[in-house]
Short mmCIF file of C-alpha atoms in Angstrom, two decimals:
data_model
loop_
_atom_site.label_atom_id
_atom_site.label_comp_id
_atom_site.label_asym_id
_atom_site.label_seq_id
_atom_site.Cartn_x
_atom_site.Cartn_y
_atom_site.Cartn_z
CA MET A 1 5.88 -18.38 12.99
CA SER A 2 8.77 -18.45 10.52
CA THR A 3 10.47 -15.16 9.64
CA ALA A 4 10.92 -16.30 6.03
CA ARG A 5 9.23 -14.37 3.24
CA THR A 6 5.88 -15.56 2.00
CA GLY A 7 6.20 -17.39 -1.32
CA VAL A 8 3.96 -18.02 -4.31
CA GLY A 9 1.02 -20.23 -3.34
CA GLU A 10 1.25 -19.18 0.31
CA ASP A 11 -0.80 -16.50 2.01
CA MET A 12 -0.47 -14.04 4.90
CA LYS A 13 -3.89 -14.59 6.48
CA GLN A 14 -2.36 -15.85 9.72
CA SER A 15 0.70 -13.60 9.65
CA PHE A 16 0.63 -10.57 11.92
CA GLY A 17 4.27 -9.76 11.37
CA PHE A 18 6.14 -12.77 12.73
CA GLU A 19 3.24 -13.69 15.02
CA LYS A 20 0.85 -16.42 13.94
CA VAL A 21 -2.80 -15.52 14.52
CA GLU A 22 -6.05 -17.37 13.99
CA ASP A 23 -7.91 -16.99 10.69
CA GLY A 24 -10.11 -13.91 10.86
CA ASN A 25 -8.07 -12.19 13.59
CA LYS A 26 -5.44 -10.43 11.50
CA GLN A 27 -7.66 -7.60 10.25
CA GLN A 28 -8.68 -6.57 13.76
CA LYS A 29 -5.06 -6.46 14.91
CA VAL A 30 -3.96 -4.47 11.83
CA ASP A 31 -6.83 -2.02 12.38
CA ALA A 32 -5.63 -1.41 15.92
CA VAL A 33 -2.16 -0.54 14.63
CA PHE A 34 -3.46 2.04 12.18
CA HIS A 35 -5.97 3.58 14.58
CA HIS A 36 -2.97 4.13 16.82
CA VAL A 37 -0.65 5.68 14.20
CA ALA A 38 -3.15 7.50 11.95
CA LYS A 39 -2.22 11.02 13.07
CA ARG A 40 1.48 10.24 12.73
CA TYR A 41 1.35 8.02 9.65
CA ASP A 42 3.30 10.29 7.27
CA ILE A 43 5.84 11.07 9.98
CA MET A 44 6.22 7.33 10.51
CA ASN A 45 6.81 6.75 6.80
CA ASP A 46 9.35 9.57 6.75
CA PHE A 47 11.16 7.89 9.62
CA MET A 48 11.00 4.34 8.21
CA SER A 49 12.25 5.38 4.76
CA ALA A 50 14.37 8.41 5.72
CA GLY A 51 11.90 10.52 3.74
CA VAL A 52 12.53 8.69 0.47
CA HIS A 53 8.94 7.36 0.36
CA ARG A 54 7.87 10.76 -0.97
CA ALA A 55 10.09 10.37 -4.04
CA TRP A 56 8.87 6.80 -4.56
CA LYS A 57 5.24 7.94 -4.46
CA GLN A 58 5.94 10.78 -6.87
CA ALA A 59 7.60 8.30 -9.25
CA MET A 60 4.55 6.02 -8.98
CA VAL A 61 2.17 8.81 -10.00
CA ALA A 62 4.51 9.86 -12.81
CA GLN A 63 4.39 6.28 -14.14
CA LEU A 64 0.60 6.29 -13.89
CA ASN A 65 0.52 9.59 -15.80
CA PRO A 66 -3.14 10.52 -15.15
CA PRO A 67 -4.72 12.38 -18.07
CA LYS A 68 -5.78 16.02 -18.10
CA ARG A 69 -9.39 15.10 -18.90
CA GLY A 70 -12.30 14.85 -16.51
CA ASN A 71 -13.90 11.51 -17.45
CA TRP A 72 -11.15 9.40 -15.86
CA ARG A 73 -11.54 7.73 -12.47
CA SER A 74 -9.04 6.04 -10.20
CA LEU A 75 -9.35 4.06 -7.00
CA ASP A 76 -6.67 4.41 -4.33
CA VAL A 77 -6.92 1.54 -1.86
CA ALA A 78 -5.49 1.63 1.67
CA GLY A 79 -4.93 5.31 0.94
CA GLY A 80 -6.74 6.81 3.90
CA THR A 81 -4.48 9.81 4.49
CA GLY A 82 -4.84 10.79 0.82
CA ASP A 83 -1.16 10.92 -0.06
CA ILE A 84 -1.34 9.16 -3.44
CA ALA A 85 -4.82 10.45 -4.31
CA PHE A 86 -3.77 14.07 -3.85
CA LYS A 87 -0.76 13.55 -6.12
CA ILE A 88 -2.95 11.94 -8.81
CA VAL A 89 -5.44 14.81 -8.76
CA GLU A 90 -2.69 17.43 -8.87
CA ALA A 91 -0.87 15.63 -11.71
CA SER A 92 -4.07 15.78 -13.77
CA GLY A 93 -4.39 19.52 -13.29
CA ARG A 94 -7.26 18.82 -10.85
CA ASN A 95 -9.34 17.30 -13.65
CA VAL A 96 -9.74 13.64 -12.65
CA HIS A 97 -11.70 12.06 -9.80
CA THR A 98 -10.17 9.68 -7.29
CA THR A 99 -11.92 7.49 -4.75
CA VAL A 100 -9.91 6.92 -1.58
CA LEU A 101 -10.77 3.62 0.06
CA ASP A 102 -9.55 2.42 3.43
CA ILE A 103 -10.84 -0.05 6.00
CA ASN A 104 -9.67 2.24 8.79
CA GLY A 105 -11.92 5.18 9.65
CA SER A 106 -9.20 7.02 11.57
CA MET A 107 -6.99 7.12 8.48
CA LEU A 108 -9.88 8.33 6.32
CA GLU A 109 -10.64 11.10 8.78
CA VAL A 110 -7.07 12.38 8.42
CA GLY A 111 -7.33 12.24 4.62
CA ARG A 112 -10.67 14.04 4.52
CA GLU A 113 -9.37 16.86 6.71
CA ARG A 114 -6.32 17.28 4.48
CA ALA A 115 -8.41 17.25 1.31
CA VAL A 116 -10.55 20.10 2.61
CA LYS A 117 -7.48 22.02 3.76
CA ASN A 118 -5.81 21.63 0.33
CA GLY A 119 -8.93 22.50 -1.67
CA LEU A 120 -9.11 19.07 -3.30
CA ILE A 121 -12.32 17.72 -1.80
CA ASP A 122 -14.35 18.24 -5.00
CA ASN A 123 -12.05 15.79 -6.83
CA LEU A 124 -12.20 13.12 -4.15
CA ASP A 125 -14.52 10.90 -2.22
CA PHE A 126 -13.68 8.74 0.77
CA VAL A 127 -15.06 5.24 1.29
CA GLU A 128 -14.61 3.01 4.34
CA ALA A 129 -14.51 -0.55 3.04
CA ASN A 130 -12.45 -3.73 2.78
CA ALA A 131 -10.01 -4.26 -0.10
CA GLU A 132 -11.16 -7.88 -0.23
CA GLU A 133 -14.79 -6.88 -0.89
CA LEU A 134 -14.89 -3.65 -2.87
CA PRO A 135 -18.33 -1.95 -2.89
CA PHE A 136 -18.17 -1.06 -6.59
CA GLU A 137 -19.57 -2.49 -9.79
CA ASP A 138 -17.44 -4.34 -12.30
CA ASN A 139 -15.46 -2.19 -14.76
CA SER A 140 -15.77 1.02 -12.73
CA PHE A 141 -12.25 2.51 -12.70
CA ASP A 142 -9.48 3.40 -15.14
CA ALA A 143 -6.74 2.80 -12.57
CA TYR A 144 -6.25 1.11 -9.20
CA THR A 145 -3.40 2.20 -6.94
CA ILE A 146 -2.24 0.96 -3.57
CA ALA A 147 0.88 2.19 -1.77
CA PHE A 148 2.37 0.42 1.26
CA GLY A 149 -0.98 -1.17 2.03
CA ILE A 150 -1.33 -4.53 0.35
CA ARG A 151 0.92 -6.36 2.82
CA ASN A 152 -1.62 -5.47 5.54
CA VAL A 153 -4.50 -7.17 3.69
CA PRO A 154 -5.15 -10.66 5.11
CA ASP A 155 -6.14 -12.29 1.79
CA ILE A 156 -3.89 -10.63 -0.78
CA ASN A 157 -4.96 -12.92 -3.61
CA LYS A 158 -8.60 -12.03 -3.07
CA ALA A 159 -7.75 -8.32 -3.02
CA LEU A 160 -5.89 -8.69 -6.32
CA ARG A 161 -8.88 -10.40 -7.92
CA GLU A 162 -11.14 -7.60 -6.64
CA ALA A 163 -8.75 -5.04 -8.11
CA ARG A 164 -9.05 -6.63 -11.52
CA ARG A 165 -12.83 -6.91 -11.25
CA VAL A 166 -13.43 -3.20 -10.67
CA LEU A 167 -11.00 -2.06 -13.36
CA LYS A 168 -12.26 -1.26 -16.84
CA ARG A 169 -10.83 -3.12 -19.82
CA GLY A 170 -7.47 -1.45 -20.45
CA GLY A 171 -7.26 -0.34 -16.82
CA ARG A 172 -3.99 -0.38 -14.91
CA PHE A 173 -3.10 -1.84 -11.52
CA MET A 174 -0.17 -0.23 -9.68
CA CYS A 175 1.20 -1.28 -6.30
CA LEU A 176 4.06 0.36 -4.44
CA GLU A 177 5.32 -1.76 -1.56
CA PHE A 178 8.40 -2.37 0.55
CA SER A 179 10.21 -5.35 -0.90
CA GLU A 180 13.43 -7.39 -0.89
CA VAL A 181 16.73 -5.51 -0.98
CA ASP A 182 19.08 -6.81 -3.67
CA VAL A 183 22.27 -4.93 -2.67
CA PRO A 184 24.21 -6.91 0.01
CA LEU A 185 25.67 -4.03 2.05
CA LEU A 186 22.43 -2.06 1.82
CA GLU A 187 20.50 -5.15 2.90
CA GLN A 188 22.60 -5.52 6.05
CA PHE A 189 22.16 -1.85 6.93
CA TYR A 190 18.42 -1.94 6.20
CA GLU A 191 17.85 -5.05 8.34
CA ALA A 192 19.68 -3.44 11.27
CA TRP A 193 17.81 -0.15 10.79
CA SER A 194 14.45 -1.92 10.60
CA PHE A 195 14.74 -4.21 13.61
CA LYS A 196 17.17 -2.46 15.94
CA VAL A 197 16.38 1.22 15.38
CA ILE A 198 12.79 1.73 14.21
CA PRO A 199 10.85 -0.01 17.06
CA PRO A 200 12.79 1.56 19.97
CA VAL A 201 12.77 5.03 18.42
CA GLY A 202 9.06 4.58 17.65
CA LYS A 203 8.53 3.88 21.34
CA MET A 204 10.44 7.05 22.27
CA VAL A 205 8.28 9.13 19.92
CA THR A 206 4.86 7.58 20.55
CA GLY A 207 5.28 5.60 23.75
CA ASP A 208 4.55 2.29 22.00
CA ALA A 209 7.00 0.17 19.98
CA GLN A 210 4.47 -2.53 19.00
CA PRO A 211 3.00 -0.84 15.88
CA TYR A 212 6.50 -0.26 14.53
CA GLN A 213 7.57 -3.81 15.33
CA TYR A 214 4.57 -5.13 13.39
CA LEU A 215 5.27 -2.87 10.41
CA VAL A 216 8.92 -3.90 10.02
CA GLU A 217 8.02 -7.58 10.48
CA SER A 218 5.23 -7.33 7.89
CA ILE A 219 7.72 -5.88 5.40
CA ARG A 220 10.05 -8.82 6.04
CA LYS A 221 7.22 -11.35 5.53
CA PHE A 222 5.87 -9.88 2.27
CA PRO A 223 6.62 -11.83 -0.95
CA ASN A 224 9.66 -10.71 -2.90
CA GLN A 225 9.39 -8.94 -6.24
CA LYS A 226 9.24 -12.00 -8.48
CA ASP A 227 6.77 -13.86 -6.29
CA PHE A 228 4.44 -10.89 -6.00
CA ALA A 229 4.59 -10.35 -9.77
CA ALA A 230 3.54 -14.00 -10.16
CA MET A 231 0.61 -13.41 -7.81
CA ILE A 232 -0.50 -10.43 -9.91
CA GLU A 233 -0.44 -12.58 -13.03
CA THR A 234 -2.34 -15.37 -11.28
CA ALA A 235 -5.08 -12.84 -10.44
CA GLY A 236 -5.58 -12.33 -14.18
CA PHE A 237 -3.48 -9.26 -14.93
CA GLU A 238 -1.28 -9.13 -18.00
CA ARG A 239 2.09 -7.50 -18.64
CA ALA A 240 2.99 -7.73 -14.97
CA THR A 241 6.26 -5.91 -14.33
CA TYR A 242 8.12 -4.34 -11.44
CA ARG A 243 10.70 -1.65 -10.93
CA ASN A 244 12.98 -1.50 -7.89
CA TYR A 245 13.58 1.72 -6.00
CA THR A 246 16.59 2.31 -3.76
CA GLY A 247 18.10 -1.12 -4.22
CA GLY A 248 14.81 -2.95 -3.76
CA ILE A 249 13.80 -1.37 -0.45
CA ALA A 250 10.62 -0.59 -2.35
CA ALA A 251 9.25 -1.88 -5.65
CA LEU A 252 6.59 -0.57 -7.99
CA HIS A 253 4.48 -3.35 -9.53
CA SER A 254 2.26 -2.84 -12.54
CA GLY A 255 -0.31 -4.95 -14.38
CA TRP A 256 -3.04 -4.40 -16.98
CA LYS A 257 -6.58 -5.68 -17.41
CA LEU A 258 -6.59 -6.45 -21.14
#
């Protein structure tokens, strides 16, 4: 399979990193990756982003600006370990309710344990389900968030349409994802870090380089900022915008259901 980024009008259903897989097989292979790394997921993100992912996530929640009232609900998709959901609840003064949805039960188990430990379980519920087929009624949530998860969804366009469906009128879609670096020297360093450092060090830490190889390849295959913004608009969202973080290593996309 080509190593080029996915463009508008293309999809990633057969892309497991740079490997081409049969339709219907990608989800199973992605699940295996996250079952393997669930207990070390935050450590892995610290390693892959040199810890900067924490600042990006905090900036995402600050942009969302959850209210201090209790009748507001958000859905955090592919958020099994609870990272974004916990930040949303805390930013609201523990007043709002967030549903954490993930297709991977191992990730949800980690999130549930952390929620209990942090005293946040009353503000959260955990649902094991597919982002492409959300088990919620239309117009159910005030906000939909997804951080570093949408590139792992086989049918991204379908997931975006589902996101819009479950949002209330006036609801906001926010997606934080690794993206295309737009600073030449940083791009060269980041490419070398991603492909020459992360997989072998991942193998030293966990005994298996394959999950890390997939993750860096999936980042490289994901549509760039402009193309992903176009996909968000095609799904029916309005006012689609994005903001680059750290030279485009990550980007925060936003859209509204109006």
